[in-house]
Every structure is written in C-alpha cells, then in structure tokens.
PDB file of C-alpha atoms and ligand atoms in Angstrom:
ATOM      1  CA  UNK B 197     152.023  91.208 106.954  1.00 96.00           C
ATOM      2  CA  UNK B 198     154.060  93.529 104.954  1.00 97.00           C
ATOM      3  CA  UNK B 199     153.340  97.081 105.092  1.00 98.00           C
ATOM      4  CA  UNK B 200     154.195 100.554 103.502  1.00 98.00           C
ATOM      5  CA  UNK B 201     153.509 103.968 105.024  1.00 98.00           C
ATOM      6  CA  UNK B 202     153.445 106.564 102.873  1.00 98.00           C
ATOM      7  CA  UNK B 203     153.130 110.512 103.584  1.00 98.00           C
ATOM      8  CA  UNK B 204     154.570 113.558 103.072  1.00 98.00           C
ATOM      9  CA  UNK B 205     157.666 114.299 105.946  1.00 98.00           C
ATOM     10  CA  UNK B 206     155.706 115.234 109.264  1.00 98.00           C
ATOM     11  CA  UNK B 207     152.757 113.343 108.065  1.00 98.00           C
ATOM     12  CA  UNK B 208     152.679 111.078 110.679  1.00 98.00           C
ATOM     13  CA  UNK B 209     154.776 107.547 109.558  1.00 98.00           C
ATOM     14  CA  UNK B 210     157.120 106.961 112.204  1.00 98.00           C
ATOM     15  CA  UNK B 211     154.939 108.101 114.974  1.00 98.00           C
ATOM     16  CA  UNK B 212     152.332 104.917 113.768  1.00 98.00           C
ATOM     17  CA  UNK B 213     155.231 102.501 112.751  1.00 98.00           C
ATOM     18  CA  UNK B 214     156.123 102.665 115.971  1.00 96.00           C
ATOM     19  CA  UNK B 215     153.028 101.768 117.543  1.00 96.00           C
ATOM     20  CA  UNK B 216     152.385  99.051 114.869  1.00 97.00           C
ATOM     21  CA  UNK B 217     155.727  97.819 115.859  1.00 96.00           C
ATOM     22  CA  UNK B 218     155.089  97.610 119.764  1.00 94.00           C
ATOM     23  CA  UNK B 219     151.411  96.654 119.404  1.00 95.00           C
ATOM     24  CA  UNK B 220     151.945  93.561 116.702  1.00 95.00           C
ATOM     25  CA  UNK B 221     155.587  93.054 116.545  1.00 93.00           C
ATOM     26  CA  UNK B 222     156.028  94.277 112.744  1.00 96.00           C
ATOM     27  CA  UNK B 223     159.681  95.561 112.616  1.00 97.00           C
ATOM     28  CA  UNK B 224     159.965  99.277 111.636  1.00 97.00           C
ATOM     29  CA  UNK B 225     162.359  99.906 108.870  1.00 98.00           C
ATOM     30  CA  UNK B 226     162.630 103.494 108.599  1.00 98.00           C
ATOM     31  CA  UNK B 227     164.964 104.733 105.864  1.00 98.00           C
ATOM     32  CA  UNK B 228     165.681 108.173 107.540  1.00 97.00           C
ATOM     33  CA  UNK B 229     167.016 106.404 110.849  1.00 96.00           C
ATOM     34  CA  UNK B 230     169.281 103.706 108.780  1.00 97.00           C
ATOM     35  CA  UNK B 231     170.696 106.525 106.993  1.00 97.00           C
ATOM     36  CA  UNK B 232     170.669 108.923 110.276  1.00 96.00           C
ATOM     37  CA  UNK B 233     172.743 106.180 111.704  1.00 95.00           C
ATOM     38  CA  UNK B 234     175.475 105.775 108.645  1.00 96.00           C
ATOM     39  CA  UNK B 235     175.907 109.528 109.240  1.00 96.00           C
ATOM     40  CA  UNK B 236     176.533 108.654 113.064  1.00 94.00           C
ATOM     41  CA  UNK B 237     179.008 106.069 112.341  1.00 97.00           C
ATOM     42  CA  UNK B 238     181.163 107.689 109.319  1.00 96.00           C
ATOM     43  CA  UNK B 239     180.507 105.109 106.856  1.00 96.00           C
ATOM     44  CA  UNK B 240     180.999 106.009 103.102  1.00 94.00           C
ATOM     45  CA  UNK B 241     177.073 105.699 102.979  1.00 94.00           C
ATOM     46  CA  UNK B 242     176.934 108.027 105.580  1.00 96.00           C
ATOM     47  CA  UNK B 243     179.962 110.615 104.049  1.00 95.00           C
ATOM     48  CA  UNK B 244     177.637 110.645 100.779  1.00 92.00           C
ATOM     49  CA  UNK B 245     174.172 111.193 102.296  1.00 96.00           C
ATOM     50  CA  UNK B 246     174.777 113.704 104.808  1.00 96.00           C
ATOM     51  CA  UNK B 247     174.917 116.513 102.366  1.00 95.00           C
ATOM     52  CA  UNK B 248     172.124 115.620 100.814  1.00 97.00           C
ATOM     53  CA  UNK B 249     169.853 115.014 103.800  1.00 97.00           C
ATOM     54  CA  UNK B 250     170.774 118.268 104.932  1.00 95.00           C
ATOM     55  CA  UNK B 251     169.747 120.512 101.981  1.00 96.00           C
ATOM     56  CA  UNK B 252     166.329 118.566 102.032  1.00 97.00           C
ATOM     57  CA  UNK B 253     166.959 116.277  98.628  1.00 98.00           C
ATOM     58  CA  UNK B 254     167.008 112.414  97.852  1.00 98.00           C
ATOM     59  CA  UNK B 255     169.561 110.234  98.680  1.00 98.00           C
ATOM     60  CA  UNK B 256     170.505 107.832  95.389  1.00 97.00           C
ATOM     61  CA  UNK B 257     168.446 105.429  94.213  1.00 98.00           C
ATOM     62  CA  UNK B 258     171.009 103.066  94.128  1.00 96.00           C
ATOM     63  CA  UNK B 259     172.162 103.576  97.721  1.00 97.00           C
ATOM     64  CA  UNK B 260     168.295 103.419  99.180  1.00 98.00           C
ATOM     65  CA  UNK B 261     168.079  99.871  97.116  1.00 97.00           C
ATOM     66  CA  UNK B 262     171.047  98.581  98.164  1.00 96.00           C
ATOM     67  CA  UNK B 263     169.946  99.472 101.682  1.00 97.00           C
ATOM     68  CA  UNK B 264     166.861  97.959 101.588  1.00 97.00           C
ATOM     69  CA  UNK B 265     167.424  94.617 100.154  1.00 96.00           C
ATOM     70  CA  UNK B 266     170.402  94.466 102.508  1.00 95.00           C
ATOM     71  CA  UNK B 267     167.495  94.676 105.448  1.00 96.00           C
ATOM     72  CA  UNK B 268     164.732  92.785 104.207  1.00 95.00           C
ATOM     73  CA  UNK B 269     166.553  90.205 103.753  1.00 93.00           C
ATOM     74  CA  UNK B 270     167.731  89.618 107.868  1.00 95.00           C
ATOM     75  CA  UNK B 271     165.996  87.030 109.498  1.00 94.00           C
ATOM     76  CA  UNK B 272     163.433  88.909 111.726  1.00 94.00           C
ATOM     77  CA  UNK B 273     161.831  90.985 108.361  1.00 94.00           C
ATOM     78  CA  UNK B 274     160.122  87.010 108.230  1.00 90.00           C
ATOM     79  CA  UNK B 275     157.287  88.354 110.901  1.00 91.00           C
ATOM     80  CA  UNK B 276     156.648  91.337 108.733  1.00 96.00           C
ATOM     81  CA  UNK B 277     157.558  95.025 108.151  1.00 98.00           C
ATOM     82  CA  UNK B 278     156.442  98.379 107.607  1.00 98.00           C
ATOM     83  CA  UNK B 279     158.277 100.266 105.339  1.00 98.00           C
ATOM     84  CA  UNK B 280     159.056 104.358 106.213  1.00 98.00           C
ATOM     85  CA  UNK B 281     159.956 106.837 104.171  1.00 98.00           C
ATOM     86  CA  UNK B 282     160.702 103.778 101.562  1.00 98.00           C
ATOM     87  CA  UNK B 283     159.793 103.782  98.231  1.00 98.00           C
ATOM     88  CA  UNK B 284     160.029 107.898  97.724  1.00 98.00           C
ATOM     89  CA  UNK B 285     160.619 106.951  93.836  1.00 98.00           C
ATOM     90  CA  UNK B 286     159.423 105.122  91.042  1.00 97.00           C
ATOM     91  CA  UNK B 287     162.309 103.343  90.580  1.00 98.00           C
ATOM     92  CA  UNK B 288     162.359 102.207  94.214  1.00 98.00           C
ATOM     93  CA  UNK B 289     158.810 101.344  93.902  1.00 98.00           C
ATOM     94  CA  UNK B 290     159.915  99.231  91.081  1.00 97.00           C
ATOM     95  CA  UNK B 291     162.811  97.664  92.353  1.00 97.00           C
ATOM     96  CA  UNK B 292     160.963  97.078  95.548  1.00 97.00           C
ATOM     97  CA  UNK B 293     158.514  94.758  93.859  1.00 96.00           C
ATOM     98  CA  UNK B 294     161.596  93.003  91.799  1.00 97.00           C
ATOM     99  CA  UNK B 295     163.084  92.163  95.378  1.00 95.00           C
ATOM    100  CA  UNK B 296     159.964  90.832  97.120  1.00 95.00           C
ATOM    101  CA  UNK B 297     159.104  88.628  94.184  1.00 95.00           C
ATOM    102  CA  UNK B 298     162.376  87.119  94.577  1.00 94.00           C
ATOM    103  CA  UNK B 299     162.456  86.604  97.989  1.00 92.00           C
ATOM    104  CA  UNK B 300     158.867  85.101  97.654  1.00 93.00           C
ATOM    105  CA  UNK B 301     156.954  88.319  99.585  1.00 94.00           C
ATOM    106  CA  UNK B 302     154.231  90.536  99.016  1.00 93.00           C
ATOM    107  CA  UNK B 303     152.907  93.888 100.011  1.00 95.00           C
ATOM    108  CA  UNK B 304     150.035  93.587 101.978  1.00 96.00           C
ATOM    109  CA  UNK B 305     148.877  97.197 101.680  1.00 97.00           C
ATOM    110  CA  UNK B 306     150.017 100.729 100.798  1.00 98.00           C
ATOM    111  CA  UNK B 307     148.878 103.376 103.555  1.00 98.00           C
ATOM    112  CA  UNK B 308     148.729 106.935 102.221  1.00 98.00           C
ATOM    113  CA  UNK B 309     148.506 109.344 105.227  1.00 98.00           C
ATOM    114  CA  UNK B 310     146.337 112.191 103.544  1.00 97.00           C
ATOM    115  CA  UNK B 311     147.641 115.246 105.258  1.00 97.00           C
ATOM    116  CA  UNK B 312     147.281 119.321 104.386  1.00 95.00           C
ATOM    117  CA  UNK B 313     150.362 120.259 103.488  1.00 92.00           C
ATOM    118  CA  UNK B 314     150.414 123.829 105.732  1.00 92.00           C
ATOM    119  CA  UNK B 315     150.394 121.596 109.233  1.00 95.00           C
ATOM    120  CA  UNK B 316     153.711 119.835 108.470  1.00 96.00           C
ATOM    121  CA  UNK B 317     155.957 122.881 109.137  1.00 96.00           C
ATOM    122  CA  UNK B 318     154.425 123.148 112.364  1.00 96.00           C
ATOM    123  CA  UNK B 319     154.744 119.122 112.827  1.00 97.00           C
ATOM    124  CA  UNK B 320     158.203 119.204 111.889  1.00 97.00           C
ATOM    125  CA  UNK B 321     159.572 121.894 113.796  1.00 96.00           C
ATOM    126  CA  UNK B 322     158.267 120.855 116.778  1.00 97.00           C
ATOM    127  CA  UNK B 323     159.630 117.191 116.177  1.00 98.00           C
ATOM    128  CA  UNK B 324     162.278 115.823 118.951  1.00 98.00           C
ATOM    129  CA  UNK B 325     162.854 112.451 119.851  1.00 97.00           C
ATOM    130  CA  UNK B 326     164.063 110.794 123.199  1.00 98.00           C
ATOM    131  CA  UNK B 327     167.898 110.208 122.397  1.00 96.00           C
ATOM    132  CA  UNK B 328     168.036 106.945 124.304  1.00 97.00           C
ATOM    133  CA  UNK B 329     165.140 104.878 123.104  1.00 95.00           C
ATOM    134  CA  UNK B 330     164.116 107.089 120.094  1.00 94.00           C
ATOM    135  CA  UNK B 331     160.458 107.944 121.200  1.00 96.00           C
ATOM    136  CA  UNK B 332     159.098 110.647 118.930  1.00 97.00           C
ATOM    137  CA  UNK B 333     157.310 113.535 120.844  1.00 98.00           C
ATOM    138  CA  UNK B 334     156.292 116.988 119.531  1.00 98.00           C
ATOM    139  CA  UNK B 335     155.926 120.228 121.437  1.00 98.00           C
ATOM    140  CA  UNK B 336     152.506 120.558 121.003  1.00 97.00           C
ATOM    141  CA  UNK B 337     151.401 117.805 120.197  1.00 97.00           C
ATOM    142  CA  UNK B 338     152.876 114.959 121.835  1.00 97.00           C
ATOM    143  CA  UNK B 339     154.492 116.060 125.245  1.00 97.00           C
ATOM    144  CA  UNK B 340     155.452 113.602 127.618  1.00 98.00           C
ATOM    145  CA  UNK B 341     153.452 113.183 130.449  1.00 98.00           C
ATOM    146  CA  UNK B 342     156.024 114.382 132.279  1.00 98.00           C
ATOM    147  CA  UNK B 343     157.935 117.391 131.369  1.00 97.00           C
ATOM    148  CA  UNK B 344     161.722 116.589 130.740  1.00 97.00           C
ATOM    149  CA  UNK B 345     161.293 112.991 130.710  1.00 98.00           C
ATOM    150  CA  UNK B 346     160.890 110.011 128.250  1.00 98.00           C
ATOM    151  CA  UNK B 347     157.529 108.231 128.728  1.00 97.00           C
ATOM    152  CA  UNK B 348     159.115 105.171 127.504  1.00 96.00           C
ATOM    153  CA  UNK B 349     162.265 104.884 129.214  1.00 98.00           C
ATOM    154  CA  UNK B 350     162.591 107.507 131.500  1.00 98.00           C
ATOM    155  CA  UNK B 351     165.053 109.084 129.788  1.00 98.00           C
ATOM    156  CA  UNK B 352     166.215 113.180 129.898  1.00 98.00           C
ATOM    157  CA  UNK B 353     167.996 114.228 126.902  1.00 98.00           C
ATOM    158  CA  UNK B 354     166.278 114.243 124.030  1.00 98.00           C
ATOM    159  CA  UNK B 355     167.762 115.075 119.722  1.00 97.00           C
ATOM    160  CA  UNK B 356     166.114 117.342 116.912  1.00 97.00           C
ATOM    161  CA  UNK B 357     167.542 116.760 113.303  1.00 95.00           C
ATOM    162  CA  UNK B 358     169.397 118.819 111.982  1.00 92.00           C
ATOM    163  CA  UNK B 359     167.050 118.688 109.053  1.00 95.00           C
ATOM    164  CA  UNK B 360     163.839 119.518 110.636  1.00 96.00           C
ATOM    165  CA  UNK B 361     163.951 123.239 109.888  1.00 94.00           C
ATOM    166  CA  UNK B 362     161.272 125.517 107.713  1.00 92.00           C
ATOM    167  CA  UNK B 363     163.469 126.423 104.980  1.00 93.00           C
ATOM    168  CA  UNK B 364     164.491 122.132 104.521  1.00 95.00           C
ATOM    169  CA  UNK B 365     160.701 121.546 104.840  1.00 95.00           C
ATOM    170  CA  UNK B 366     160.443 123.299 101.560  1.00 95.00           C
ATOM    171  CA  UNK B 367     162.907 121.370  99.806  1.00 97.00           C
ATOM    172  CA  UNK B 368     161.666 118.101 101.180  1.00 97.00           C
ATOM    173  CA  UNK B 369     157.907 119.456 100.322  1.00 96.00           C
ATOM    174  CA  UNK B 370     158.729 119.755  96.898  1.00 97.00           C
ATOM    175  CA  UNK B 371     161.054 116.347  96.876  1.00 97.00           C
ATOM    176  CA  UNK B 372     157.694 114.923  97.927  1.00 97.00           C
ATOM    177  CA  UNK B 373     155.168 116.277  95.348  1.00 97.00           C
ATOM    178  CA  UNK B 374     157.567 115.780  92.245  1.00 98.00           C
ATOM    179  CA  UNK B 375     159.390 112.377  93.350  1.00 98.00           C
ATOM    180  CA  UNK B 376     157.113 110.554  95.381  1.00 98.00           C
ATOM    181  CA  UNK B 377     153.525 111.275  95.042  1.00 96.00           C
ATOM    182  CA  UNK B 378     153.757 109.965  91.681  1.00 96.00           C
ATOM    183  CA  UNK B 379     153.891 106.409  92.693  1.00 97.00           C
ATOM    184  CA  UNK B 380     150.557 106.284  94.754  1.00 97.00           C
ATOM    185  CA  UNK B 381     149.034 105.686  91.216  1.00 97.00           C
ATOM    186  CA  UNK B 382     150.994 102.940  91.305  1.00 95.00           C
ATOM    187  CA  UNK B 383     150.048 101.158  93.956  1.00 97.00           C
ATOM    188  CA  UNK B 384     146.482 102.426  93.612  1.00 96.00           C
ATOM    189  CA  UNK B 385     146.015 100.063  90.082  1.00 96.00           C
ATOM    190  CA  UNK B 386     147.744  97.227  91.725  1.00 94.00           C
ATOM    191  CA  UNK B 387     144.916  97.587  94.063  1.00 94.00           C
ATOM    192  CA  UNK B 388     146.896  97.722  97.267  1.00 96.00           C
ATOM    193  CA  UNK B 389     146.725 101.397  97.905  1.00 98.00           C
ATOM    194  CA  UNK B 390     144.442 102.907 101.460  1.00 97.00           C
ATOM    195  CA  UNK B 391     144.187 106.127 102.315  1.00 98.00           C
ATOM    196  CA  UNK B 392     143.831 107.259 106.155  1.00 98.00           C
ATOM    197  CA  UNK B 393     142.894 110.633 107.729  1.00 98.00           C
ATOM    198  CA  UNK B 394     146.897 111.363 109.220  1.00 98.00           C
ATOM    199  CA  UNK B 395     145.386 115.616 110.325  1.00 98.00           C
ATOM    200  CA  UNK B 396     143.110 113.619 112.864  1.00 98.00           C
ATOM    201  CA  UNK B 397     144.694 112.990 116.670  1.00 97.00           C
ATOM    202  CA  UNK B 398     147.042 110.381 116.806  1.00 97.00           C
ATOM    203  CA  UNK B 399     145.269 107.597 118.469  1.00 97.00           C
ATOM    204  CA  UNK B 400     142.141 108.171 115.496  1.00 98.00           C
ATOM    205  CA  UNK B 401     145.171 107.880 112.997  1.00 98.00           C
ATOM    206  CA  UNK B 402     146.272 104.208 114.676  1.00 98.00           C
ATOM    207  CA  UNK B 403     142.479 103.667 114.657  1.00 98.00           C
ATOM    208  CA  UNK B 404     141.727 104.020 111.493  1.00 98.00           C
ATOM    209  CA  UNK B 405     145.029 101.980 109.868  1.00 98.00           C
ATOM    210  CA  UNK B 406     143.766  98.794 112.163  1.00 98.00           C
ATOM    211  CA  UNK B 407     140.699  99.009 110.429  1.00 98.00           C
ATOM    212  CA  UNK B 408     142.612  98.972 107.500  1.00 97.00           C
ATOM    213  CA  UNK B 409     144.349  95.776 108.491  1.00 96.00           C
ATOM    214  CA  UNK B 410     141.679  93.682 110.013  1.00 91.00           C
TER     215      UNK B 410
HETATM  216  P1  ADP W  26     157.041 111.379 109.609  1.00 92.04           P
HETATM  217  O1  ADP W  26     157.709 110.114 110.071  1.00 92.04           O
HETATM  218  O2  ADP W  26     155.943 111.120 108.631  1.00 92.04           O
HETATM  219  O3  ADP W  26     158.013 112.396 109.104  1.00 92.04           O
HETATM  220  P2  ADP W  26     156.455 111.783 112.471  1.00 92.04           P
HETATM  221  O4  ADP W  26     155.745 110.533 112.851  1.00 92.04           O
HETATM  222  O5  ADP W  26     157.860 111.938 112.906  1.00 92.04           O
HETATM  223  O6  ADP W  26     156.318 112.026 110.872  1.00 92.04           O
HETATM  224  O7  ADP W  26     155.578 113.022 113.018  1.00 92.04           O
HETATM  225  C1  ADP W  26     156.044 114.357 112.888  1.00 92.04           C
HETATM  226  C2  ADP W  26     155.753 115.111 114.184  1.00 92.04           C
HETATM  227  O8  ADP W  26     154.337 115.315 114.321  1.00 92.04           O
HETATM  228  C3  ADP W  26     156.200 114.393 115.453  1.00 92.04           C
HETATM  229  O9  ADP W  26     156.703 115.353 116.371  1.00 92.04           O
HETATM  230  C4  ADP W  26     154.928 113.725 115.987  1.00 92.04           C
HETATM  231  O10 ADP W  26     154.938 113.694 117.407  1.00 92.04           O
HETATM  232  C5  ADP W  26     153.830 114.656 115.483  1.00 92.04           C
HETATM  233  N1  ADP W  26     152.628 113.931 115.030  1.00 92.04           N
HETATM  234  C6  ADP W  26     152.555 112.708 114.451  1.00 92.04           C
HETATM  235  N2  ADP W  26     151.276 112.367 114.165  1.00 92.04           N
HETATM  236  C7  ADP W  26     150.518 113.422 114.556  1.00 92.04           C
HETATM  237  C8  ADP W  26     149.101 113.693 114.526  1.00 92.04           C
HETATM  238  N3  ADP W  26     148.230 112.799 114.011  1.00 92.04           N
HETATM  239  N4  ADP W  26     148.679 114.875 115.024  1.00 92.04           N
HETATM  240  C9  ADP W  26     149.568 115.781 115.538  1.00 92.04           C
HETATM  241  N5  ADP W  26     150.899 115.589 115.590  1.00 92.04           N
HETATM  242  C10 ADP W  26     151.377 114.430 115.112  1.00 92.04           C
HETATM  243  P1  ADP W  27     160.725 112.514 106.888  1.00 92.04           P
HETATM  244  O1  ADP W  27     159.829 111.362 107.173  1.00 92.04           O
HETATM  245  O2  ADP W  27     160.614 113.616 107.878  1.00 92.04           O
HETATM  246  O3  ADP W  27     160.676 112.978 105.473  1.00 92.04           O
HETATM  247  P2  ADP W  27     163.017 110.682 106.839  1.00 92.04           P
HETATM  248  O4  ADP W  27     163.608 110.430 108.164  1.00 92.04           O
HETATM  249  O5  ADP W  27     162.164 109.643 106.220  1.00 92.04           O
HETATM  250  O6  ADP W  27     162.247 112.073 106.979  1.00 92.04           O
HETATM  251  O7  ADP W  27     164.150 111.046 105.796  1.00 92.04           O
HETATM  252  C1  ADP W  27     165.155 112.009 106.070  1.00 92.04           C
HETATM  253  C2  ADP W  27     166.009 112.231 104.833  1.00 92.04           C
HETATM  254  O8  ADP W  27     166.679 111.011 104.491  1.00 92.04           O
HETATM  255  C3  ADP W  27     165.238 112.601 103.569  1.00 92.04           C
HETATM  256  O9  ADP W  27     164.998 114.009 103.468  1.00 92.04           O
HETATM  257  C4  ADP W  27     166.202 112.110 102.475  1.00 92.04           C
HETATM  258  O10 ADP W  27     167.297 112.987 102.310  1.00 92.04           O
HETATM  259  C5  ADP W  27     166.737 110.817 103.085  1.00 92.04           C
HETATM  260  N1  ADP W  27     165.925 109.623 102.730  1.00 92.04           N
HETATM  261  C6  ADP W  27     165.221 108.836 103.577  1.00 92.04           C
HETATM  262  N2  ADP W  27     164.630 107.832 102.913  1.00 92.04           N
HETATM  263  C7  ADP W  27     164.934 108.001 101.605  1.00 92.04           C
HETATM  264  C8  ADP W  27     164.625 107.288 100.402  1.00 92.04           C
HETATM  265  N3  ADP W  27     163.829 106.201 100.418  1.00 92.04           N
HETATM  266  N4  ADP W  27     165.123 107.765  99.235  1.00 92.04           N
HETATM  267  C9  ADP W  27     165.925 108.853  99.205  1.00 92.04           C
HETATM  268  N5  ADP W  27     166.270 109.559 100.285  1.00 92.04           N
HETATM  269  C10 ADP W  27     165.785 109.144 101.492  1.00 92.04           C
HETATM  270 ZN1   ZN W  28     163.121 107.144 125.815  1.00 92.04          ZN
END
C-alpha cells in the first residue's frame, strides 16, 4: 500500500507515519528528515537547502524529484510507503505520478490532515524529537512518560529544528496555502483524496486513517 500524508507543517504527518510505520511496516519517507540529514552530512544537496529550509521556503523542485525517485526506487519501498511532506507542488505531484507509472506503482490514497491553522504555532514550537531514535514528542502534548527520557529507547538528549520557530511558521504557512494546497484538487478528481480530523488527540487521528485503510 502506497500512501501520502498531506497537512500543513505541525499538522500531524510524521507523528502518524511513524506509527503506520511500526504498526504495518510501511517505510516512512519523510522529505524534511532526508534533507535534515544532507544538511548533517555537508553534501551539495545539503549546502543548497539549508538556506532555504531555514527562512521557511521550498527546496527545488528538481532537487525534491531527484530525491524521491532516488528512494522509491530501493528495494524495501516494494512493501509500501507513506510519503511526508512529499508532493508540496504541482509539479511534484505530477512528476510523482510519471515515476510510479514507470516503476509499475500506484497511490493507494491521499490523506489530508484537516487542521485550524492557529494550533500549528503552538504544535510547532513545542516540537522536539529524541536525538537517538528520532521519536517526536511535544511539550504539551506528547511528553514522555517519563520526564527526560525517550519512551522508545531510553534515550536523554533530545533536538529542536532550527526551523521550528513562530516567525518560520509564517513563511512555511504561507509556502503551504499558495504551493501546496493547490494540489488536493488534484488528487480529489483522481478520486484518491481522504480527509481526517488531524485537531483531534493523537490516537483518534491513527484511528480514524485505519478506517481509512481497511
Ligand atoms: P508534521 O510532520 O505534520 O509537521 P508532527 O507530526 O511533527 O507534524 O507534529 C507536530 C507536533 O505536534 C509534534 O510535537 C507532535 O508531538 C504534536 N502533535 C502531532 N499530532 C498531534 C495531535 N493530534 N494533537 C496534538 N499534538 C500533536
Ligand atoms: P514540516 O512537516 O514541519 O513542514 P518538513 O520536515 O516536512 O517540515 O520540511 C522541512 C523543510 O524542508 C521545509 O520547510 C522545506 O524547506 C523543506 N522541504 C521538505 N520537503 C519538501 C518538498 N517536498 N519540497 C520542497 N521543500 C521541502
Ligand atoms: Zn529515543
């Protein structure tokens, strides 16, 4: 099963790729990561998209298709994927469906997390991951169950990006409304589009995307 979730940022997507990873073995490909890791390592990639990343804007078509064929097409994409914070264009959207009718796939469905728009600052900010395994907590919202330590690994040091501030929120608001909410139309005449409830608790969220799936 091939999978897209799509959302404003905070709206939810890598907390519930995550769990659709663990709980059915889909592999997470989350654009944000790959490129948070290019950054990590110095590649060229990485040189030319960690300006942009960190004034809020869209990394180059070109470079998000590249890097996206270049993963699909690795042997373990065969059991299925869900797709994060890719397509965030048209023209990804597009050359999306070029590269899966070559390769033979299909998109399954298209999950829209319906969110209002003045709880992401509040998701965002809060935001920190666990910087060994990469679980995603919030301070609110999602604390592990035991202060200072990493439910999943037991880990104590945990990473905010450098990106998750309210004046990038903005700019990644408004990268959202102009660039990609104007593919869910898209998607919603091929048919493939579903929309979820992504303000309702987390678990309700996971909930309500199995019933999409079954
Ligand atoms: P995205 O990948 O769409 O940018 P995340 O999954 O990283 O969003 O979620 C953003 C933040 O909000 C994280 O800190 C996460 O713990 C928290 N969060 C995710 N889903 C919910 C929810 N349904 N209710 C409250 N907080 C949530
Ligand atoms: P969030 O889910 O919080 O919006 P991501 O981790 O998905 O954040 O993305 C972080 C940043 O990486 C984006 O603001 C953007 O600069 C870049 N990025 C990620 N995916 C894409 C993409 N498909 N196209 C263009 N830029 C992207
Ligand atoms: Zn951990």
């Amino acid at each position: 099963m091939n999978l897209i979730l799509l959302g404003p940022p905070g709206a939810g997507k890598g907390t519930q790729a995550r769990k659709l990873q663990d709980e059915r073995g889909l592999i997470q490909l989350s654009t944000g990561d790959m490129l948070r890791a290019a950054v990590k390592s110095g590649s060229e990639i990485g040189r030319k998209a960690k300006a942009v990343m960190d004034a809020g804007k869209l990394v180059s078509d070109d470079i998000m298709i590249a890097m996206i064929e270049e993963r699909i097409s690795q042997p373990d994409c065969d059991k299925g994927f869900i797709l994060d914070g890719f397509p965030r264009t048209e023209a990804q959207a597009q050359a999306l469906d070029a590269m899966l009718g070559r390769k033979g796939l299909k998109l399954d469905h298209v999950i829209e997390m319906a969110v209002d728009e003045k709880a992401l600052t509040e998701r965002i900010v809060g935001r920190y991951t666990c910087a060994k395994c990469g679980a995603g907590y919030h301070d609110s919202f999602q604390k592990p169950k035991v202060a200072g330590i990493c439910d999943v690994c037991g880990g104590k040091e945990f990473t905010r990006r450098a990106d998750d501030n309210a004046e990038t929120v903005r700019t990644r608001l408004e990268a959202y409304r102009k660039q990609t909410q104007p593919i869910l139309p898209y998607y919603r005449a091929k048919g493939v589009l579903k929309s979820v409830d992504g303000m309702a608790e987390i678990d309700e969220v996971a909930r309500q995307i199995g019933a999409v799936l079954s």
